[in-house]
Each structure stands twice: as C-alpha cells, then as structure tokens.
PDB file of C-alpha atoms in Angstrom:
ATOM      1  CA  UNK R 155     -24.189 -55.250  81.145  1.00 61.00           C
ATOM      2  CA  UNK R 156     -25.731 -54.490  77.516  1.00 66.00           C
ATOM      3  CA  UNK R 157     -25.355 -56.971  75.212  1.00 68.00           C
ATOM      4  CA  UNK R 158     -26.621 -56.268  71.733  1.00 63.00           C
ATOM      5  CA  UNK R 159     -27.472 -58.594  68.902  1.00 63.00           C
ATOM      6  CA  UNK R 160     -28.627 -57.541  65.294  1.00 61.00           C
ATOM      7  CA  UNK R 161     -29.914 -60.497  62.922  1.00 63.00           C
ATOM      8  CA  UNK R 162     -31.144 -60.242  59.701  1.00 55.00           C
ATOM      9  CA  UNK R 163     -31.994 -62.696  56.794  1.00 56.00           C
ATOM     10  CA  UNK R 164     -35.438 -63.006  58.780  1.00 61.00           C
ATOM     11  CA  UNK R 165     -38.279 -64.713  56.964  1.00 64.00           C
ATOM     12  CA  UNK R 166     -41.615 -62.898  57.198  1.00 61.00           C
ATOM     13  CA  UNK R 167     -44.121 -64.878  59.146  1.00 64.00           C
ATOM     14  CA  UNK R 168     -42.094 -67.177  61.128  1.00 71.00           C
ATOM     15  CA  UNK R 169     -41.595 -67.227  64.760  1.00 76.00           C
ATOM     16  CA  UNK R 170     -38.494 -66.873  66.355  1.00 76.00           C
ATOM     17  CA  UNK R 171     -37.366 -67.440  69.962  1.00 78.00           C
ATOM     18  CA  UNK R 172     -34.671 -65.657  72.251  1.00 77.00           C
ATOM     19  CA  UNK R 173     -33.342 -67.471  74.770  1.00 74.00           C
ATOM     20  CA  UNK R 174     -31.980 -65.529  78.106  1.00 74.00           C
ATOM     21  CA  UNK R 175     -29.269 -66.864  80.089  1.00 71.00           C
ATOM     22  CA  UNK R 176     -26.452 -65.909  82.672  1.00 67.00           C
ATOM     23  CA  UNK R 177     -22.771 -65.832  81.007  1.00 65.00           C
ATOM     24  CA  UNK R 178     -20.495 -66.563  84.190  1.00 62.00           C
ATOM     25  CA  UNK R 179     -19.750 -69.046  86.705  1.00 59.00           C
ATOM     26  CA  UNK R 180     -23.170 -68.289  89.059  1.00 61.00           C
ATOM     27  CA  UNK R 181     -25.832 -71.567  88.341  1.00 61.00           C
ATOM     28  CA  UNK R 182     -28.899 -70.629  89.196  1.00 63.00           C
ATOM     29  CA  UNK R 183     -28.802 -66.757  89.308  1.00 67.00           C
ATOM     30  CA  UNK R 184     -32.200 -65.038  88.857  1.00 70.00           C
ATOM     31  CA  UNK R 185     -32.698 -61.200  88.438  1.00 72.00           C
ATOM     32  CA  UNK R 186     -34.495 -58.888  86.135  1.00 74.00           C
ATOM     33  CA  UNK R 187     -33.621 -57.673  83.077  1.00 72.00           C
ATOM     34  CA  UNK R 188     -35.002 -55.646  79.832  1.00 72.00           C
ATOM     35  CA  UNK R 189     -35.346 -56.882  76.405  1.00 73.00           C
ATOM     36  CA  UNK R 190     -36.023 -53.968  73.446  1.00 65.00           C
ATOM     37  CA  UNK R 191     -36.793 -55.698  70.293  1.00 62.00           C
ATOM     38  CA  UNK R 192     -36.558 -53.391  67.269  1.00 55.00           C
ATOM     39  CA  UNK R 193     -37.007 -53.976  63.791  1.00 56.00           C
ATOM     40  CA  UNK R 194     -35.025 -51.616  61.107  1.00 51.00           C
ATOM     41  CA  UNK R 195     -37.243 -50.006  57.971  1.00 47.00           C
ATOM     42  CA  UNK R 196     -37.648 -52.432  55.190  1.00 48.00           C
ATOM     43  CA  UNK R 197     -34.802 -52.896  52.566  1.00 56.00           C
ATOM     44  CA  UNK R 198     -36.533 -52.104  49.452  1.00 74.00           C
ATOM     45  CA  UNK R 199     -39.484 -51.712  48.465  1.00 82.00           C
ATOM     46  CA  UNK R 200     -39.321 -47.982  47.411  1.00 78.00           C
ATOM     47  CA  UNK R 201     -39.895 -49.157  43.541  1.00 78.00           C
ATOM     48  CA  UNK R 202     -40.759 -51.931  41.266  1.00 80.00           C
ATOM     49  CA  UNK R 203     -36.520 -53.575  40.976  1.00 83.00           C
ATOM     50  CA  UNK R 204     -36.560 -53.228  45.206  1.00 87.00           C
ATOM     51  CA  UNK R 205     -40.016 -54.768  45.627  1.00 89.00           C
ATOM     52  CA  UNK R 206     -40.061 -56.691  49.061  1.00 92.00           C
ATOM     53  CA  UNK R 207     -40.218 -60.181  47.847  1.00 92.00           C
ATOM     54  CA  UNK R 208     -42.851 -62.135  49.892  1.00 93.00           C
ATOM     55  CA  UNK R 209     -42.800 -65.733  51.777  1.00 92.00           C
ATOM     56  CA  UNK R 210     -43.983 -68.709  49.479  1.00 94.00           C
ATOM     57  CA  UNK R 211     -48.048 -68.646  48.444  1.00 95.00           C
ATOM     58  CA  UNK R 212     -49.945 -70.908  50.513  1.00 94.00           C
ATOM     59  CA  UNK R 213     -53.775 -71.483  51.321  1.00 94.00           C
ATOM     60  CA  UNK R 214     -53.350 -69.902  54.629  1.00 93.00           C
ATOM     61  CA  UNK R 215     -53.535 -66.644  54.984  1.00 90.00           C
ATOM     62  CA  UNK R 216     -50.829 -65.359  57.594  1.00 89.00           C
ATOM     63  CA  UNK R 217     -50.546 -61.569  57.555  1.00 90.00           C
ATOM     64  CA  UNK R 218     -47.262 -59.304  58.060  1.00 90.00           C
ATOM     65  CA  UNK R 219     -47.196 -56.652  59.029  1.00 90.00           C
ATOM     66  CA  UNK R 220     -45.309 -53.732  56.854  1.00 89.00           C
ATOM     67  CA  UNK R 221     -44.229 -49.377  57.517  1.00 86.00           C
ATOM     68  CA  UNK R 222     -44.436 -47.634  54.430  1.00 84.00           C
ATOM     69  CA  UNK R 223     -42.504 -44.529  56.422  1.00 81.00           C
ATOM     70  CA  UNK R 224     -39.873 -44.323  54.872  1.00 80.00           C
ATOM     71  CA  UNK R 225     -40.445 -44.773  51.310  1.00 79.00           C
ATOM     72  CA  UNK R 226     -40.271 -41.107  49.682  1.00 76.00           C
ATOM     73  CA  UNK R 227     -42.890 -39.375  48.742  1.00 74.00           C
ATOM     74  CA  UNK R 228     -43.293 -39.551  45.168  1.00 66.00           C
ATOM     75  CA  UNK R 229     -45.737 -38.468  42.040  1.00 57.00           C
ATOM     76  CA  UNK R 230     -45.936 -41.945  40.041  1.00 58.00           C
ATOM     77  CA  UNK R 231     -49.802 -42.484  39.610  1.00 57.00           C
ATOM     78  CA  UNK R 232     -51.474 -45.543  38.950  1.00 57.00           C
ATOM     79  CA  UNK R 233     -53.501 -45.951  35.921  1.00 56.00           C
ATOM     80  CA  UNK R 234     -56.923 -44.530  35.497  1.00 51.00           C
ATOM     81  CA  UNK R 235     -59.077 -46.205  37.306  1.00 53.00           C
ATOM     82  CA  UNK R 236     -57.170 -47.460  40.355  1.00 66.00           C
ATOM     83  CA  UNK R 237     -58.025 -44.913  43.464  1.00 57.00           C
ATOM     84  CA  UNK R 238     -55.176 -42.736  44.965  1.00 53.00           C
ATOM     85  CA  UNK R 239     -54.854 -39.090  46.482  1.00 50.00           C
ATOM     86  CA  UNK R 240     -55.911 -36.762  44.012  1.00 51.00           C
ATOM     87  CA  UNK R 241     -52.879 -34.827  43.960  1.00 51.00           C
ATOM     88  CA  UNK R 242     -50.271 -37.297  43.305  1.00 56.00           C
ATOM     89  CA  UNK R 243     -48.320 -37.229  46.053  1.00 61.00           C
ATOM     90  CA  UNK R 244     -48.022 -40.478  48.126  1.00 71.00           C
ATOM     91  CA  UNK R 245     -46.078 -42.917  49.388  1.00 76.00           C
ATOM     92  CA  UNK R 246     -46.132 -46.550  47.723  1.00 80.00           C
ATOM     93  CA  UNK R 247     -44.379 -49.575  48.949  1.00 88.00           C
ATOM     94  CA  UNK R 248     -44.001 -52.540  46.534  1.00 89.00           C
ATOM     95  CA  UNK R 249     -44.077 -56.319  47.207  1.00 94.00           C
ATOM     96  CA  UNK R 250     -43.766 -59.488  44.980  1.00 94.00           C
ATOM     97  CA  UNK R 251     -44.994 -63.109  44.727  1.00 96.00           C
ATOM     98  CA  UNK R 252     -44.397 -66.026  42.526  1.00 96.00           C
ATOM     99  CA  UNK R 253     -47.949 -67.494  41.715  1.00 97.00           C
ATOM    100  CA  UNK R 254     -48.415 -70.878  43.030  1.00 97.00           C
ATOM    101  CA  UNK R 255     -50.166 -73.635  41.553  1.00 95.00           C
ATOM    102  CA  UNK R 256     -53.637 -73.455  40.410  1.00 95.00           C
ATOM    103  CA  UNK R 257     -52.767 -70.163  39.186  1.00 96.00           C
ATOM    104  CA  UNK R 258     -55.436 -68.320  41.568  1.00 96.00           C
ATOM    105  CA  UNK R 259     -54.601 -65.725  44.588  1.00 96.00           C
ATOM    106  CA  UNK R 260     -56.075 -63.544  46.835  1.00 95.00           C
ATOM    107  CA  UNK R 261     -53.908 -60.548  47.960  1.00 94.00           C
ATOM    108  CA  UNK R 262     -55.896 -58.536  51.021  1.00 91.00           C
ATOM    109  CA  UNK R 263     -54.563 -55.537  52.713  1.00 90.00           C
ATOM    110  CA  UNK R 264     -55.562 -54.071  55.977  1.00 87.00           C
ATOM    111  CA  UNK R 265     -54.552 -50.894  56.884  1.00 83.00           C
ATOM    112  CA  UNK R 266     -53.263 -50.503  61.014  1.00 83.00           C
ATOM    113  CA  UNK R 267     -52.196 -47.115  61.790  1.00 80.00           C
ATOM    114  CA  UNK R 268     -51.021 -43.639  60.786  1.00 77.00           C
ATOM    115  CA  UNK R 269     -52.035 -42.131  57.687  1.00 75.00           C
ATOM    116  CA  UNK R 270     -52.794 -45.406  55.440  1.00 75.00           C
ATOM    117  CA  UNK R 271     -55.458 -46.543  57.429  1.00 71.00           C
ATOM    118  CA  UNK R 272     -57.680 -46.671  53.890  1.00 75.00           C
ATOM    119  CA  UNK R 273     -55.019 -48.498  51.488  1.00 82.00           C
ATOM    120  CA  UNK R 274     -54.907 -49.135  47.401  1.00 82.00           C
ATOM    121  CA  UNK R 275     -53.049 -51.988  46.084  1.00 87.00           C
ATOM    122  CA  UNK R 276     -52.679 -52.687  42.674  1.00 88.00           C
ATOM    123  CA  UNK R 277     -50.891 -55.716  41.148  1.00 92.00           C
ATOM    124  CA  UNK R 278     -48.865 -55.987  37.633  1.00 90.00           C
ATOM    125  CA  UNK R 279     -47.553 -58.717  35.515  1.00 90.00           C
ATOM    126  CA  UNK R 280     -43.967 -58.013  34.468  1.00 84.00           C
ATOM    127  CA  UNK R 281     -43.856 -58.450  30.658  1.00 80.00           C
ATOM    128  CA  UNK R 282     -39.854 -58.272  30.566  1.00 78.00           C
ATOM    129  CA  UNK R 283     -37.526 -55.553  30.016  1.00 76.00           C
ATOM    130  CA  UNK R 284     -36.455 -52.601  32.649  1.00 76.00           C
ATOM    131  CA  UNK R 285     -37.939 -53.360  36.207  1.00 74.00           C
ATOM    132  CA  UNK R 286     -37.844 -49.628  36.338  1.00 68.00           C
ATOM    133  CA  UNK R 287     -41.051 -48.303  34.250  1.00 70.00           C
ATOM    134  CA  UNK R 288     -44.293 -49.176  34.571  1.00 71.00           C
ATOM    135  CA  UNK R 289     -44.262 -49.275  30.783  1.00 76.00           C
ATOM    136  CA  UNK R 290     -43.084 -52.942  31.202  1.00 81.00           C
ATOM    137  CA  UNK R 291     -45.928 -53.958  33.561  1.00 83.00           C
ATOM    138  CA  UNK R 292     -49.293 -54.903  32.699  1.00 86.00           C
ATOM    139  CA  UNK R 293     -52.172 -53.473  35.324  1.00 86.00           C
ATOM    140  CA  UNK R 294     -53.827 -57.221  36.709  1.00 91.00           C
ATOM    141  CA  UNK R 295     -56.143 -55.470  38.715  1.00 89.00           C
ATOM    142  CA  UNK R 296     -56.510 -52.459  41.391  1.00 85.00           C
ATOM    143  CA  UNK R 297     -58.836 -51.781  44.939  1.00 82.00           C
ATOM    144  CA  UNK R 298     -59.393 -49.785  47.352  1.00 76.00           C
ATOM    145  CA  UNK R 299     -62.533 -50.780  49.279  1.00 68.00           C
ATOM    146  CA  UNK R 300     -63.540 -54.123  49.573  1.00 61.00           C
ATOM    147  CA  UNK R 301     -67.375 -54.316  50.626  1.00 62.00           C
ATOM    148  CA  UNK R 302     -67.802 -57.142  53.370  1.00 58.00           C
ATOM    149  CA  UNK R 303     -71.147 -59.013  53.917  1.00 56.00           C
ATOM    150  CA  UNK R 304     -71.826 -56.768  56.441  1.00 59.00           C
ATOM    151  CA  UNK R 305     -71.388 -53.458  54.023  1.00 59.00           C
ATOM    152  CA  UNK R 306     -67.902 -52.140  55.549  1.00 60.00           C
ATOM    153  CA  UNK R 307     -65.840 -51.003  52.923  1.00 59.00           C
ATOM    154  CA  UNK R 308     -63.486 -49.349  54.498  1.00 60.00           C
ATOM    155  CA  UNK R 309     -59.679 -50.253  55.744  1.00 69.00           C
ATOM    156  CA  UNK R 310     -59.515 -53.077  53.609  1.00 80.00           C
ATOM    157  CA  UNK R 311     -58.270 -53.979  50.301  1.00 86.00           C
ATOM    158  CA  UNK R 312     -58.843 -57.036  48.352  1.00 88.00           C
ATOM    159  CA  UNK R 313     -57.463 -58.329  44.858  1.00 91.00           C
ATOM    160  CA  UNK R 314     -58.775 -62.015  43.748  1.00 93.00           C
ATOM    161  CA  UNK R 315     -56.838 -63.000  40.811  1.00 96.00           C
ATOM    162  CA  UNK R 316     -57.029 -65.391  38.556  1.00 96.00           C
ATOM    163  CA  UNK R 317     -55.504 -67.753  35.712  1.00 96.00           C
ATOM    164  CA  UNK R 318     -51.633 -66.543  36.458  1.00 96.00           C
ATOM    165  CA  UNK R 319     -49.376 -68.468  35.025  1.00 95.00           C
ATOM    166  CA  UNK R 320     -47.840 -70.470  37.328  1.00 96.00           C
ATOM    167  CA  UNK R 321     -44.317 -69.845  38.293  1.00 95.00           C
ATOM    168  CA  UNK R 322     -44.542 -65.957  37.182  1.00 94.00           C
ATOM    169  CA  UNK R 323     -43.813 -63.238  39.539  1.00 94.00           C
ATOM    170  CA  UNK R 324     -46.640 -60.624  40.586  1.00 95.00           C
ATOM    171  CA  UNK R 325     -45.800 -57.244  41.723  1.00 93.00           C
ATOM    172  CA  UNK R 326     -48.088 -55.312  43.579  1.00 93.00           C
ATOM    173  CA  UNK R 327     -48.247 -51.642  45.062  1.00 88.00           C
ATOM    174  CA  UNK R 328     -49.775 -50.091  48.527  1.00 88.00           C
ATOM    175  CA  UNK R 329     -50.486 -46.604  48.771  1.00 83.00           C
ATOM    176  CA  UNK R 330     -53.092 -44.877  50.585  1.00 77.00           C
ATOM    177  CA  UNK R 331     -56.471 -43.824  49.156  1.00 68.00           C
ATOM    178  CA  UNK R 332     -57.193 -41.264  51.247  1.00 62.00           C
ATOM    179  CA  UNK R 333     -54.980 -39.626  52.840  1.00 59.00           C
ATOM    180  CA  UNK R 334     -51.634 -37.515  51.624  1.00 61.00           C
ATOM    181  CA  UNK R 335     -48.218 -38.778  51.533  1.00 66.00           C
ATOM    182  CA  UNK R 336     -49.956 -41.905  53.483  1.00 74.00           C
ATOM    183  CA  UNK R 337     -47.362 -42.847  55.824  1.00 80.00           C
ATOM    184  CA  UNK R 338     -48.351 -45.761  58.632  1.00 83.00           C
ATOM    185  CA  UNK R 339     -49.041 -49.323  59.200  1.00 85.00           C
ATOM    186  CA  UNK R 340     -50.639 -51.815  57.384  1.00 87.00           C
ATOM    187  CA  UNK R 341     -50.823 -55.962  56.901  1.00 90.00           C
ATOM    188  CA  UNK R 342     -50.570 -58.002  54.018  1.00 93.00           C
ATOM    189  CA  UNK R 343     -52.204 -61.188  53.789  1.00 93.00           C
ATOM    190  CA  UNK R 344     -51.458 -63.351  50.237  1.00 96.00           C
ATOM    191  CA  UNK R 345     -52.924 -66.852  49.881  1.00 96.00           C
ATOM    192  CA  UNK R 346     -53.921 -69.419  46.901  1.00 95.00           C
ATOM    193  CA  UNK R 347     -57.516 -69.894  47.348  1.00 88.00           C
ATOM    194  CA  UNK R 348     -58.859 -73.823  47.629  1.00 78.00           C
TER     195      UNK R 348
END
C-alpha cells in the first residue's frame, strides 16, 4: 500500500532520518519499495513581516538551500546603489537573523539553478514601526558579485557586516541581478566570523 506522511516544524539544516519497516505479522519480510520525498514552497518570505526566519548564527557556515518560485513578481526596488533588473520586475524572497555575539556576520549567497543563478542580497536593520515599508528599515549593506581570489565574480553574493548590536534582528532580501522575474534555486550560508 501507500502510506503518506507530511511533517512540518522542520529546522533548516538538520538531518533527519526515515525509518522503513513492515506493519504486519511477517518478521523478516524483504521487498522493494519507493520513497518520494517532497518539500512544499516556503511559508513566507514573500515580504519583510513573512521573512523566513533563519537557524541560530554560528561560526560554521552550513548552507540551505531556498526556491524563490513562488514569490510574486513584484516592482519594489532596492535603493540606489544595490544591483537589480533594470526594469523592476523581480522576484525577492526575504530571510531574517538575530545577530549573535561579537556583533559581526557574514551572509553569502550562491545561486543553483533557474533564472537566479547571479543573485543580490541586501540586508536592513529594522528601526521599529510597520514591518511592511521599507521606510522603517535602514539599508546595512547590498551585493551582487563578490570577486574571489581567483577573479570570479559571478554566482555569488557576499555581505560582511559589522558592529550589529547584538540580539537585533537583520532582514535581508534575494533577488536576481540579472535576469527577469528571477525565479530558481539558490543557497544561503550565514555565519559569525572568528
């Protein structure tokens, strides 16, 4: 038969096991079976009050892995000087953190697949009021091509900020750089530099 299970409350980053077992009076039965593991769109994230709350900041940096496809497609621009699709129409996906201690992290985006393979993040303070405007958020810092030692700048975004006050929430944006509407795959890595 088909048995179906549907779990939520997972926490990004951990590993999980499923076990697989016979439910009758057989011992020892063997035989083959199918296992379709799927995970549902991300609750959230569409704007700043629904931002995807990340796991705890720690000095390792353990990627997730994120689909911006369904967020809607939507005109909100970042502030001048942060890189986005000329035209304004693209899909952003927002995530938060509380800043650990030492007040210091690094936030470093990879794009995977689809149409975000060249991603912008940006990050805000929240300086109270509405979660709704970006009025009420103060730009941190923005990227869209981090240059490694080797001179790639592509596919990779990186934000290194520092002297956050610890405790406060960060709220950051991906969008795509390049490409309209900027639907696909990407992975976010956020860690507290030693």
């Amino acid at each position: 038969g088909t048995e179906t299970m549907i779990v939520t409350g997972l926490t990004i980053g951990n590993t999980y096991y499923i076990r697989i077992s016979h439910n009758g009076t057989y011992y020892g039965s063997n035989g083959s079976f199918t296992i379709c593991n799927v995970a549902s769109a991300p609750v959230g994230g569409d704007d700043l009050c629904t931002a995807v709350a990340l796991p705890t900041v720690t000095s390792a940096c353990i990627y997730g892995t994120y689909d911006n496809s369904s967020m809607p497609i939507n005109s909100s621009a970042l502030p001048a000087g942060c890189s986005e699709r000329a035209n304004g129409l693209r899909r952003h996906m927002w995530f938060k953190f509380v800043v650990p201690t030492g007040g210091k992290v690094s936030i470093n985006v990879k794009g995977l697949t689809g149409n975000i393979t060249n991603p912008t993040v940006a990050a805000f303070s929240w300086n109270g009021g509405a979660c709704g405007t970006l009025t009420n958020f103060t730009l941190l810092s923005c990227n869209n091509d981090f240059c490694n030692v080797n001179g790639d700048c592509n596919y990779h975004s990186v934000l290194n900020l520092t002297g956050l006050t610890v405790g406060n929430t960060i709220y950051f944006k991906v969008s795509s750089a390049s490409t309209d509407n900027g639907a696909g795959t990407f992975k976010i890595c956020v860690s507290a530099p030693l």
